[in-house]
CSV table of C-alpha atoms in Angstrom, one decimal:
chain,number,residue,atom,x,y,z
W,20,UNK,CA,-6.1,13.2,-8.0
W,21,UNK,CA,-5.7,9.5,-9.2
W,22,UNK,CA,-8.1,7.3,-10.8
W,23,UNK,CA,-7.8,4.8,-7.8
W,24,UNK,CA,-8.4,5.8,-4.1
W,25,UNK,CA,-7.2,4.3,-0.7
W,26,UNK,CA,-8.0,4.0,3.0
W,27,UNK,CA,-5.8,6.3,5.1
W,28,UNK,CA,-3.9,4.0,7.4
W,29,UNK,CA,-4.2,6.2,10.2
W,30,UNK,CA,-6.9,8.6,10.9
W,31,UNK,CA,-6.4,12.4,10.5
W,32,UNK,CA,-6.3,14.2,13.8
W,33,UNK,CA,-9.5,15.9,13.0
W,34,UNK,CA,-10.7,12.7,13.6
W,35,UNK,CA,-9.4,11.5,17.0
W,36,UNK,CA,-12.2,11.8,18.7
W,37,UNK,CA,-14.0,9.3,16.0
W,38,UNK,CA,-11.1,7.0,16.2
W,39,UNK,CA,-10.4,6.5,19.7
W,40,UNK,CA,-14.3,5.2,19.6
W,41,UNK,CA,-14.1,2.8,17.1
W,42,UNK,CA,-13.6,-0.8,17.3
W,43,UNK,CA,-10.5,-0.5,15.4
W,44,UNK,CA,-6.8,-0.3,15.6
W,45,UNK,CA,-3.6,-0.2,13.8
W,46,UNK,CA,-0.2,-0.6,15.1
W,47,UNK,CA,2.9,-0.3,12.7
W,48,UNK,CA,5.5,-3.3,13.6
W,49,UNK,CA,8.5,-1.3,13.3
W,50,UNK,CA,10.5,-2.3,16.0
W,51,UNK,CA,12.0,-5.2,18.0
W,52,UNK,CA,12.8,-7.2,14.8
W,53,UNK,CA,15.5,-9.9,14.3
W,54,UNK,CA,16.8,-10.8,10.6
W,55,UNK,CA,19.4,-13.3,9.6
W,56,UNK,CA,20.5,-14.7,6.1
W,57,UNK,CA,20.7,-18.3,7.3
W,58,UNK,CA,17.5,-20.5,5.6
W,59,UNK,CA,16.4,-22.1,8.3
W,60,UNK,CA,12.9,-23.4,8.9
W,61,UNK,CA,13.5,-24.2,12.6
W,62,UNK,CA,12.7,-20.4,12.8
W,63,UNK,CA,9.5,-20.6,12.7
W,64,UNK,CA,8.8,-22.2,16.1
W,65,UNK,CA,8.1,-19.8,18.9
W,66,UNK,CA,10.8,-21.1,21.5
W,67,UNK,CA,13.6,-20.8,18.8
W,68,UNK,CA,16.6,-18.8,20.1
W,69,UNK,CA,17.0,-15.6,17.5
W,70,UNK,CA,19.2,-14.1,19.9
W,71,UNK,CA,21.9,-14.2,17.1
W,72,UNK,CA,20.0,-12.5,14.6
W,73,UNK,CA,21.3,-8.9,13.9
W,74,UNK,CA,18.4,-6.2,15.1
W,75,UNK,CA,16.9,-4.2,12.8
W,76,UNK,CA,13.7,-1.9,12.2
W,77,UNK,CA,11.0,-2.1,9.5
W,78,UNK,CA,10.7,-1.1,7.0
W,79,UNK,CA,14.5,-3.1,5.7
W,80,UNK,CA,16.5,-3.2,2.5
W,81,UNK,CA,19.0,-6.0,3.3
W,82,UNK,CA,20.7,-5.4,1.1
W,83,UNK,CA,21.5,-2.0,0.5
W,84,UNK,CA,24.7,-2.4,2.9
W,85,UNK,CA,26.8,-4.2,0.1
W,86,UNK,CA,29.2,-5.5,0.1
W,87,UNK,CA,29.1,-4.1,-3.5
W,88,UNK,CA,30.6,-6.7,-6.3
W,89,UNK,CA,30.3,-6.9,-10.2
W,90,UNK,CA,29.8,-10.3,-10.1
W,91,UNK,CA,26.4,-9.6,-7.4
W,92,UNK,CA,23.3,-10.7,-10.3
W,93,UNK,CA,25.5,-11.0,-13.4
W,94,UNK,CA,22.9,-11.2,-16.4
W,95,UNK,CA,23.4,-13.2,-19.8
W,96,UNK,CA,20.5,-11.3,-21.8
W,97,UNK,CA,20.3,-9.5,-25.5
W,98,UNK,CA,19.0,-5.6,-24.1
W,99,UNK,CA,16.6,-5.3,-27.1
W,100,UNK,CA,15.6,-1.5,-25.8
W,101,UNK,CA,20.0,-1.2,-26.6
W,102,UNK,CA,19.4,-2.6,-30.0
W,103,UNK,CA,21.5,-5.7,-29.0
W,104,UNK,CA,20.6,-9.0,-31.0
W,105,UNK,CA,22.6,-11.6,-29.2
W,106,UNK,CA,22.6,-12.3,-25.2
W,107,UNK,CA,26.0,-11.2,-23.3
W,108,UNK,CA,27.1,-11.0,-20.2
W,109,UNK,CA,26.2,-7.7,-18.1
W,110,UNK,CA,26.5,-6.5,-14.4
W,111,UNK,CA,25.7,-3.6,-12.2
W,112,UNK,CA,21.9,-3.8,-14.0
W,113,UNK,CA,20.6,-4.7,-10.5
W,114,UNK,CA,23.0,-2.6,-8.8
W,115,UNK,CA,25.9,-4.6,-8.2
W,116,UNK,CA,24.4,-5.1,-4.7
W,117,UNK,CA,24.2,-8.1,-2.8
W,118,UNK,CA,20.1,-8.6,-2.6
W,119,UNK,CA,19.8,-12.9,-4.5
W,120,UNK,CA,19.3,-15.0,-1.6
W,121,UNK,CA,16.9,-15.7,1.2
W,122,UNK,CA,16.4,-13.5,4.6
W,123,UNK,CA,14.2,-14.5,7.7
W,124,UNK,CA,12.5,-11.7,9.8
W,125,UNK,CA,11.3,-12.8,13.6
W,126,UNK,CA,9.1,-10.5,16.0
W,127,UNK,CA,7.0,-10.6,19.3
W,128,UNK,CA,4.4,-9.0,19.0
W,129,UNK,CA,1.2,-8.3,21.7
W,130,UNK,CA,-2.4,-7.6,19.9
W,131,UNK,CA,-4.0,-4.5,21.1
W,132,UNK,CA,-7.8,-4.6,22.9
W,133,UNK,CA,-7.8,-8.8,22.3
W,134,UNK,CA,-10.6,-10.3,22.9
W,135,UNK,CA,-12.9,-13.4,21.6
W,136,UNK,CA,-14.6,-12.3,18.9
W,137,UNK,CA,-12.2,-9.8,17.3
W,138,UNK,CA,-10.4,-10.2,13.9
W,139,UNK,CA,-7.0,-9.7,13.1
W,140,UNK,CA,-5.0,-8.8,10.1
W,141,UNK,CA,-1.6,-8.4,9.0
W,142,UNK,CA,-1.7,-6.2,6.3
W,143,UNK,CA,2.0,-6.0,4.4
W,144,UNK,CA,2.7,-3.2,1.9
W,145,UNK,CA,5.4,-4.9,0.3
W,146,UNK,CA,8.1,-7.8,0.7
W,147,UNK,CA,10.8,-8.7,-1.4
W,148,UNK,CA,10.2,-11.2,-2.6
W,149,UNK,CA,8.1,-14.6,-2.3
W,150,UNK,CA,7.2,-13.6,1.2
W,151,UNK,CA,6.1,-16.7,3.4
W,152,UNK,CA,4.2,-15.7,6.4
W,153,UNK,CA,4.5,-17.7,9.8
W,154,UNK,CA,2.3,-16.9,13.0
W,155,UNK,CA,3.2,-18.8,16.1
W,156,UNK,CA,4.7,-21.9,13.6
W,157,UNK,CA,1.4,-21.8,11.5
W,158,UNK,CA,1.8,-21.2,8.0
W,159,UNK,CA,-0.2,-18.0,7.6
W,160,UNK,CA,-0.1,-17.8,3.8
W,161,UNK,CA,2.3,-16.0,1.6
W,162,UNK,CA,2.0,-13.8,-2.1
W,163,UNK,CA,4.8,-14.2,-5.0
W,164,UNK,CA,5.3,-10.5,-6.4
W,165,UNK,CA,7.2,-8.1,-4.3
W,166,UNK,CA,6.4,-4.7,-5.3
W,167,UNK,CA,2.2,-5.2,-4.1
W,168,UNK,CA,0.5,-5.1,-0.9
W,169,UNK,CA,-1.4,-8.1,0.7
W,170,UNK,CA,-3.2,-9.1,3.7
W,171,UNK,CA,-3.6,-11.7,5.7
W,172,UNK,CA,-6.0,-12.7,8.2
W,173,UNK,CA,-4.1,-14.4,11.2
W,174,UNK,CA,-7.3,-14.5,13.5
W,175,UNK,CA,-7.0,-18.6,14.1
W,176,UNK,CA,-3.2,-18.0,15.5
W,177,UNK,CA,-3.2,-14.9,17.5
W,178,UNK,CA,-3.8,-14.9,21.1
W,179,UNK,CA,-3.4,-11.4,23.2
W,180,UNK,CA,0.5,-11.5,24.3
W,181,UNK,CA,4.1,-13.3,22.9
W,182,UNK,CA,2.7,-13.9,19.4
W,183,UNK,CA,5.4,-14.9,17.3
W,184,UNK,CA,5.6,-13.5,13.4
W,185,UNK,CA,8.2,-15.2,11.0
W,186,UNK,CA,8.7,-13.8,7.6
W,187,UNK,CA,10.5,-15.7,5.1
W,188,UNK,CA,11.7,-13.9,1.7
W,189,UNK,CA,13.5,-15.0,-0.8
W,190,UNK,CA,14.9,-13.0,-4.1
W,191,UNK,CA,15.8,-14.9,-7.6
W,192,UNK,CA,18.8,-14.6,-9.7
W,193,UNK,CA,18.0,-12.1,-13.0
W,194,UNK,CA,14.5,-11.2,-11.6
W,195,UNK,CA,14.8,-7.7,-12.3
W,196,UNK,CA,16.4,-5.2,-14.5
W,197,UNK,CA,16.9,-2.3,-11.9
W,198,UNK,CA,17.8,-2.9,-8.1
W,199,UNK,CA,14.5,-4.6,-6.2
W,200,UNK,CA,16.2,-4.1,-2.9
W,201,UNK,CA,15.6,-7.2,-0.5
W,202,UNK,CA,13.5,-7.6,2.8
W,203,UNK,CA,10.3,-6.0,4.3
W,204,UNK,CA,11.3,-2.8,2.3
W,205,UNK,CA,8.0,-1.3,3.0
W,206,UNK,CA,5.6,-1.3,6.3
W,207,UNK,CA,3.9,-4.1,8.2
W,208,UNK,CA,0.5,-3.0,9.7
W,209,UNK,CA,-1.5,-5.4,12.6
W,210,UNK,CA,-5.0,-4.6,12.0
W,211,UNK,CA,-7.6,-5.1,14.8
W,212,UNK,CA,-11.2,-5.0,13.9
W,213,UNK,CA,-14.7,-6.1,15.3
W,214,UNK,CA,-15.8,-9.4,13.3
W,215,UNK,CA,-18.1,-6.9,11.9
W,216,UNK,CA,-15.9,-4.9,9.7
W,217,UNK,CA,-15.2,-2.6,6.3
W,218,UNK,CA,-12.6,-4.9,4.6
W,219,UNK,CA,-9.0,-3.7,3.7
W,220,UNK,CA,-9.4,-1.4,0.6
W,221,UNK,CA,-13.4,-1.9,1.0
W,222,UNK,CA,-13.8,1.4,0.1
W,223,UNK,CA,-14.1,3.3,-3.2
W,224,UNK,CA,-14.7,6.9,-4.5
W,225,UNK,CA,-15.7,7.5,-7.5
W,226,UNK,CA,-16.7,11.4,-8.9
W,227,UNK,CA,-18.6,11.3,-11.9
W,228,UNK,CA,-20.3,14.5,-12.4
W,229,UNK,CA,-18.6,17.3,-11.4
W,230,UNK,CA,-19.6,21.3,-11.8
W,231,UNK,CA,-18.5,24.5,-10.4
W,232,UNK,CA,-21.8,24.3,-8.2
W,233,UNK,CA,-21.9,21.1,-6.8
W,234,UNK,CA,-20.5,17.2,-7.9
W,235,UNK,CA,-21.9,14.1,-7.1
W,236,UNK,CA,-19.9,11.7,-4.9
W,237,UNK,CA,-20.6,7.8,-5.8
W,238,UNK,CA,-18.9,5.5,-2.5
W,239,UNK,CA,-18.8,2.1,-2.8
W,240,UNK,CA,-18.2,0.4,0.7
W,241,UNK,CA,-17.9,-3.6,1.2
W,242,UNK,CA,-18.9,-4.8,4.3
W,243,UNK,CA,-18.3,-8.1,6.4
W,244,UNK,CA,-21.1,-9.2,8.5
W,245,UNK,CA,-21.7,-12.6,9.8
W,246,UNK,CA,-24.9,-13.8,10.3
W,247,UNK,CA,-28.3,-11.6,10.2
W,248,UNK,CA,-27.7,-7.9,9.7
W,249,UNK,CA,-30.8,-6.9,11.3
W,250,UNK,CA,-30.1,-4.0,13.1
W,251,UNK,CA,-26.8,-2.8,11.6
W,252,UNK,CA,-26.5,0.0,9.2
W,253,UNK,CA,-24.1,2.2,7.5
W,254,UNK,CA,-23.4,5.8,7.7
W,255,UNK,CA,-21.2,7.9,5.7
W,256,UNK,CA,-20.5,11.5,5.9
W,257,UNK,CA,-17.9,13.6,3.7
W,258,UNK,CA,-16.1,16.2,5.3
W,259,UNK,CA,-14.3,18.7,3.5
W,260,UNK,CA,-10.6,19.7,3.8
W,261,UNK,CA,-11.1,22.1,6.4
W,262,UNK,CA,-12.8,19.3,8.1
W,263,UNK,CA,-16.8,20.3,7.9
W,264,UNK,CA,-19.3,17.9,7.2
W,265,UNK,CA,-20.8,18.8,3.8
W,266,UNK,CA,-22.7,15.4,3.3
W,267,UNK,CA,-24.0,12.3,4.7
W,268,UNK,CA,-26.0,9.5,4.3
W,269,UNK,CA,-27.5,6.8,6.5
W,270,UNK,CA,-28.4,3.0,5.2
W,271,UNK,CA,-30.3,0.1,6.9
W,272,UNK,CA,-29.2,-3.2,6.2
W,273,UNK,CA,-32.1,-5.2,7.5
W,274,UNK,CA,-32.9,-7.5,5.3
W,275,UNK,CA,-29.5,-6.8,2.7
W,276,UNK,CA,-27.7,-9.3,1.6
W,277,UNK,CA,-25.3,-7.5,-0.8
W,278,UNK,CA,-21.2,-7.4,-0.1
W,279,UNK,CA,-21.1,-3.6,-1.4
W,280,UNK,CA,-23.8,-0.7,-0.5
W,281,UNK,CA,-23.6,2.3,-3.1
W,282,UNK,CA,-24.2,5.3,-1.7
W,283,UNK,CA,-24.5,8.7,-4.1
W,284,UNK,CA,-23.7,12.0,-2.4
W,285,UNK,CA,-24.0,15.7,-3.6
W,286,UNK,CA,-20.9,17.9,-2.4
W,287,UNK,CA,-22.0,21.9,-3.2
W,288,UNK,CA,-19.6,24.3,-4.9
W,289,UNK,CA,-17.1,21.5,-4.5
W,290,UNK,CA,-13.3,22.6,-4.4
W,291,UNK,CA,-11.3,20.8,-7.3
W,292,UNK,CA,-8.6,18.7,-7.2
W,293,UNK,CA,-5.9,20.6,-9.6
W,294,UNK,CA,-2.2,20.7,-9.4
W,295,UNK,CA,-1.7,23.8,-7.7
W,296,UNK,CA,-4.8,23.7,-5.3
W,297,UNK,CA,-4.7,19.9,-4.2
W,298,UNK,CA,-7.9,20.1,-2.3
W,299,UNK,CA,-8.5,17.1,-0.5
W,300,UNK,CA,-12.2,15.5,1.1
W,301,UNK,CA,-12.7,12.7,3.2
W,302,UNK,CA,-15.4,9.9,3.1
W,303,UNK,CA,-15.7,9.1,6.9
W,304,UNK,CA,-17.9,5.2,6.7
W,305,UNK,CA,-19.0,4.1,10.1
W,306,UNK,CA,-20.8,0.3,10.6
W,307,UNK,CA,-23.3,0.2,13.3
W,308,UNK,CA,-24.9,-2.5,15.1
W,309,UNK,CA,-27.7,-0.9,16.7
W,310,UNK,CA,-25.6,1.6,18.8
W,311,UNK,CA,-22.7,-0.3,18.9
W,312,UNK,CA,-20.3,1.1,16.9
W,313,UNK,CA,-18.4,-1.6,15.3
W,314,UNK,CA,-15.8,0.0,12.7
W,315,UNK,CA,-15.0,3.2,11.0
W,316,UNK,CA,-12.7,3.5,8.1
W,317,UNK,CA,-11.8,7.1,6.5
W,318,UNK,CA,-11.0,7.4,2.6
W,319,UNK,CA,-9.0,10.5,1.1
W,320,UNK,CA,-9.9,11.8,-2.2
W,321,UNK,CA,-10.4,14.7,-4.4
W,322,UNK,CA,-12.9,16.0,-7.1
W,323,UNK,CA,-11.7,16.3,-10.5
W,324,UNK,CA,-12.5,16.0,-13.7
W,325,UNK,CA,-10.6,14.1,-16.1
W,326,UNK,CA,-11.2,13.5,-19.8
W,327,UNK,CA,-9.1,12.5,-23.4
W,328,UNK,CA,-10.1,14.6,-26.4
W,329,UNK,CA,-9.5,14.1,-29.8
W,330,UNK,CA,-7.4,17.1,-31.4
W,331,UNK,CA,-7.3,18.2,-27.6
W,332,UNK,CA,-5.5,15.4,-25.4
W,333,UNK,CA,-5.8,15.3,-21.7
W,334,UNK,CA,-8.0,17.6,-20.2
W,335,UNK,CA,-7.5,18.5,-16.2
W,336,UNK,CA,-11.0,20.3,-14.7
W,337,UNK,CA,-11.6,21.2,-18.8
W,338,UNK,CA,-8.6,22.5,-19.3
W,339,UNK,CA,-5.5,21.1,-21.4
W,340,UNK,CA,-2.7,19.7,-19.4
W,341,UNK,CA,0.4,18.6,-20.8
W,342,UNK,CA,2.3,15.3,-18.8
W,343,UNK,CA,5.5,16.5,-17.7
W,344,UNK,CA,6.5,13.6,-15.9
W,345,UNK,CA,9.3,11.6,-15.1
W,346,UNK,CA,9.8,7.6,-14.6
W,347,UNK,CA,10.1,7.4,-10.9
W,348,UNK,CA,11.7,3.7,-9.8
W,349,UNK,CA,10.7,3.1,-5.5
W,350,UNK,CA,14.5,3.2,-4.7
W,351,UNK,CA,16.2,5.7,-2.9
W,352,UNK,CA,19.3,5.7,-4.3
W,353,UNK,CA,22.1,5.4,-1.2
W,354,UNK,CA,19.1,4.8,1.1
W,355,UNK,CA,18.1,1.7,-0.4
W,356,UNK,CA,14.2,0.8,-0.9
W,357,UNK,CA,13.0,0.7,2.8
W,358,UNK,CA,10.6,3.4,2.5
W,359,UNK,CA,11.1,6.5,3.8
W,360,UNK,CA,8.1,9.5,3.8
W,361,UNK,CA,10.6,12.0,4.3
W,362,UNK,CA,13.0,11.2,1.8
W,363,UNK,CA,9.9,10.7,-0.8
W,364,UNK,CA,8.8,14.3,-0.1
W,365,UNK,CA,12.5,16.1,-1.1
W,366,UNK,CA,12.5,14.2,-3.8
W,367,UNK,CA,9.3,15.2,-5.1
W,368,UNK,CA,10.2,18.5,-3.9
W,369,UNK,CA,12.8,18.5,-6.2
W,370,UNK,CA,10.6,17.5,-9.2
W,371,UNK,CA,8.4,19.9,-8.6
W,372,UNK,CA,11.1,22.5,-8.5
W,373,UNK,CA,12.3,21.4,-11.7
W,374,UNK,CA,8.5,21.5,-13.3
W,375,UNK,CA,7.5,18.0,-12.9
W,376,UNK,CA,3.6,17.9,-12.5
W,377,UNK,CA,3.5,13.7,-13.0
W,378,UNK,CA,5.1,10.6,-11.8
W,379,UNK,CA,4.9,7.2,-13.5
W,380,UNK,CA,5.7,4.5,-11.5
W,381,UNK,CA,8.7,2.2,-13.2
W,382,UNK,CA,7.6,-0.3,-13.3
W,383,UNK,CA,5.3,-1.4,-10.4
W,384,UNK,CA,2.6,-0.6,-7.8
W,385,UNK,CA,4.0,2.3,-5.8
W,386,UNK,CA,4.4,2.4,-2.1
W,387,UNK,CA,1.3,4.3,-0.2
W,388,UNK,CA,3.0,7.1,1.1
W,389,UNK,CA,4.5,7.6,-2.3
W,390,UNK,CA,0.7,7.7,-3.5
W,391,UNK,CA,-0.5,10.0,-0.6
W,392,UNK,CA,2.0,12.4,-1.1
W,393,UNK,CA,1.4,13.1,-4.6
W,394,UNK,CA,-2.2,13.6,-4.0
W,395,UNK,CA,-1.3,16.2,-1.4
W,396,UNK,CA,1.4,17.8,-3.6
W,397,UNK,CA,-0.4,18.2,-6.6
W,398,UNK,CA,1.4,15.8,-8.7
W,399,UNK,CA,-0.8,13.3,-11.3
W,400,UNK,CA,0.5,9.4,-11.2
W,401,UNK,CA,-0.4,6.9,-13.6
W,402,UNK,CA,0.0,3.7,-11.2
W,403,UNK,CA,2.3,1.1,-13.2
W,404,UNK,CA,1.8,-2.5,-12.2
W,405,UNK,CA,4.2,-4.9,-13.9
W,406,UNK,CA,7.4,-4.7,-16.1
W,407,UNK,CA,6.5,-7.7,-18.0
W,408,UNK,CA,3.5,-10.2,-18.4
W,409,UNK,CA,3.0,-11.9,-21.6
W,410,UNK,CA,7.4,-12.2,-21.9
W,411,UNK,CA,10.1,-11.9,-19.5
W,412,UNK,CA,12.9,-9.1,-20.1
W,413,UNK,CA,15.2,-11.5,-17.7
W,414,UNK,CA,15.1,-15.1,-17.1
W,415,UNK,CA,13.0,-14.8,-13.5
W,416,UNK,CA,11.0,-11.3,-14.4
């Protein structure tokens, strides 16, 4: 299980009944999308015609369709890693696929249970790159690396019917040394919440004591409340992977002024986390005002035990584990980059069958469903963030 825990972005069916109650939703905006390579800003008014614009579904690789060239990215760069001491020209690094250039993504979209009061979110799990985000023509905000999710919170735009989203992404000559793809690659989620609420990713696991008879479970949960919290209070239960509550906890927050509450949890004769028994708890976190409940979030993780010993190296549960891992870039080969669960699993299906026990991400922040699908399959990830930082491997890395 990895160092670094998420939200699940939809609730396990065990669950239903908890999340048809909550004051929260999700919607993925996958269909009903328009795209179009011409850069214009005109787009971003709601009464502009985008009957032109080809149709497509999110997630999108623009350009994964070609037309293939050599001249698509050409680079003028010394490969150091190839020993090479003196920049020449190169192509096909990037794929020889056409994905420089700028793309504009329109949808209408309705918001689910609107209301005064309510708070909403569009929460993006990637766009390449430079993403600029329009909601009914107001500049919403925008983020500069592709490979990373970000949120944005479009409450001041939305109203409950015909909202219009524009999406403008632009990629750079010689920003990568692989093929980036192009486009909302990965999925766009509208997040509905009370103005109450557990924040995007307000929710961490932690396990730092783990034995064979019980482990203790440390959860860190941030909280938004405005105004006075008398009244509201957090409760948190873990339920094990057959679904059974094994332990809970209840806070007040009367009087609190604190953005996190820590919470420490005992889990008896906990089942381990390992790579061929990827037993998997959830932390179920529920804000209350009185008996109003306001939002409930689940978080996925396991209990493990991880540790690096001299003479001894990594140790899995207290045993020694060797990495036999392979560098995993987010494309699909053929398929492109737009995400795809199912073609994620045969692949790491096909690791697995070849004796693969870890992933490294190269070289960036993984999609989530690649994440989620590792912790179920047993496979260890170390989480790569960036190619480069301190110097650039190509003139716009």
């Amino acid at each position: 299980m990895h160092t670094y825990l998420k939200p699940l972005w939809l609730l396990s069916l065990a669950l239903t009944a908890v999340g048809a109650a909550a004051q929260r939703s999700e919607t993925l905006l996958e269909r009903g999308w328009r795209f179009t390579h011409a850069d214009d800003s005109a787009c971003v008014a709601p009464s502009f015609d985008d009957r032109s614009w080809q149709q497509v579904t999110v997630p999108h690789d623009w350009a994964i369709t070609g037309p293939f060239s050599y001249m698509n990215d050409r680079q003028n760069v010394a490969i150091t890693q190839d020993g090479q001491k003196e920049a020449m020209e190169h192509a096909g690094r990037t794929g020889g696929l056409p994905f420089v250039g700028t793309g504009w993504y329109r949808l209408t979209f309705d918001v689910p249970d609107y209301r005064p009061g309510r708070r909403v979110e569009l929460l993006f799990d990637g766009a390449m790159s430079h993403p600029r985000v329009y909601v009914n023509g107001h500049y919403a905000g925008g983020w500069e690396y592709g490979y990373n999710a970000f949120a944005l919170d479009v409450t001041p735009y939305v109203k409950a019917t015909g909202n219009t989203l524009a999406v403008r992404l632009y990629n750079e000559t010689e920003q990568s040394r692989w093929y980036p793809g192009a486009g909302l690659y990965r999925n766009v989620h509208l997040v509905v919440t009370d103005r109450a609420h557990i924040p995007t990713w307000g929710v961490q696991v932690l396990t730092p004591r783990v034995t064979d008879a019980s482990a203790t479970v440390e959860v860190r949960t941030a909280l938004s409340i405005p105004g006075n919290r008398d009244g509201y209070r957090l409760e948190t239960e873990i339920l094990n992977p057959a679904g059974r509550n094994v332990s809970s906890s209840s806070v007040g927050l009367d009087g609190t002024s604190d953005s996190i509450v820590y919470e420490t949890l005992l889990v008896n004769r906990p089942q381990r986390w390992d790579l061929d028994t990827p037993h998997l708890y959830n932390v179920v976190s529920r804000l209350y005002d009185g008996d109003r409940l306001c939002d409930s979030v689940v978080t996925r993780f396991g209990i493990r035990t991880i540790e690096l010993v001299a003479d001894k190296g990594f140790l899995l549960n207290g045993r020694v584990v060797k990495f036999k891992g392979v560098c995993n870039h987010e494309d699909l080969g053929p398929l492109g980059m737009a995400v795809n669960e199912s073609a994620l699993r045969h692949r790491l299906l096909q690791l697995k069958d070849m004796g693969a026990n870890a992933i490294r991400t190269s070289h960036n922040m993984p999609s989530p469903e690649l994440v989620s699908l590792c912790d179920e399959m047993g496979l260890m990830v170390m989480a790569e963030s960036f190619d480069e930082w301190r110097s650039a491997k190509v003139a716009n890395g």
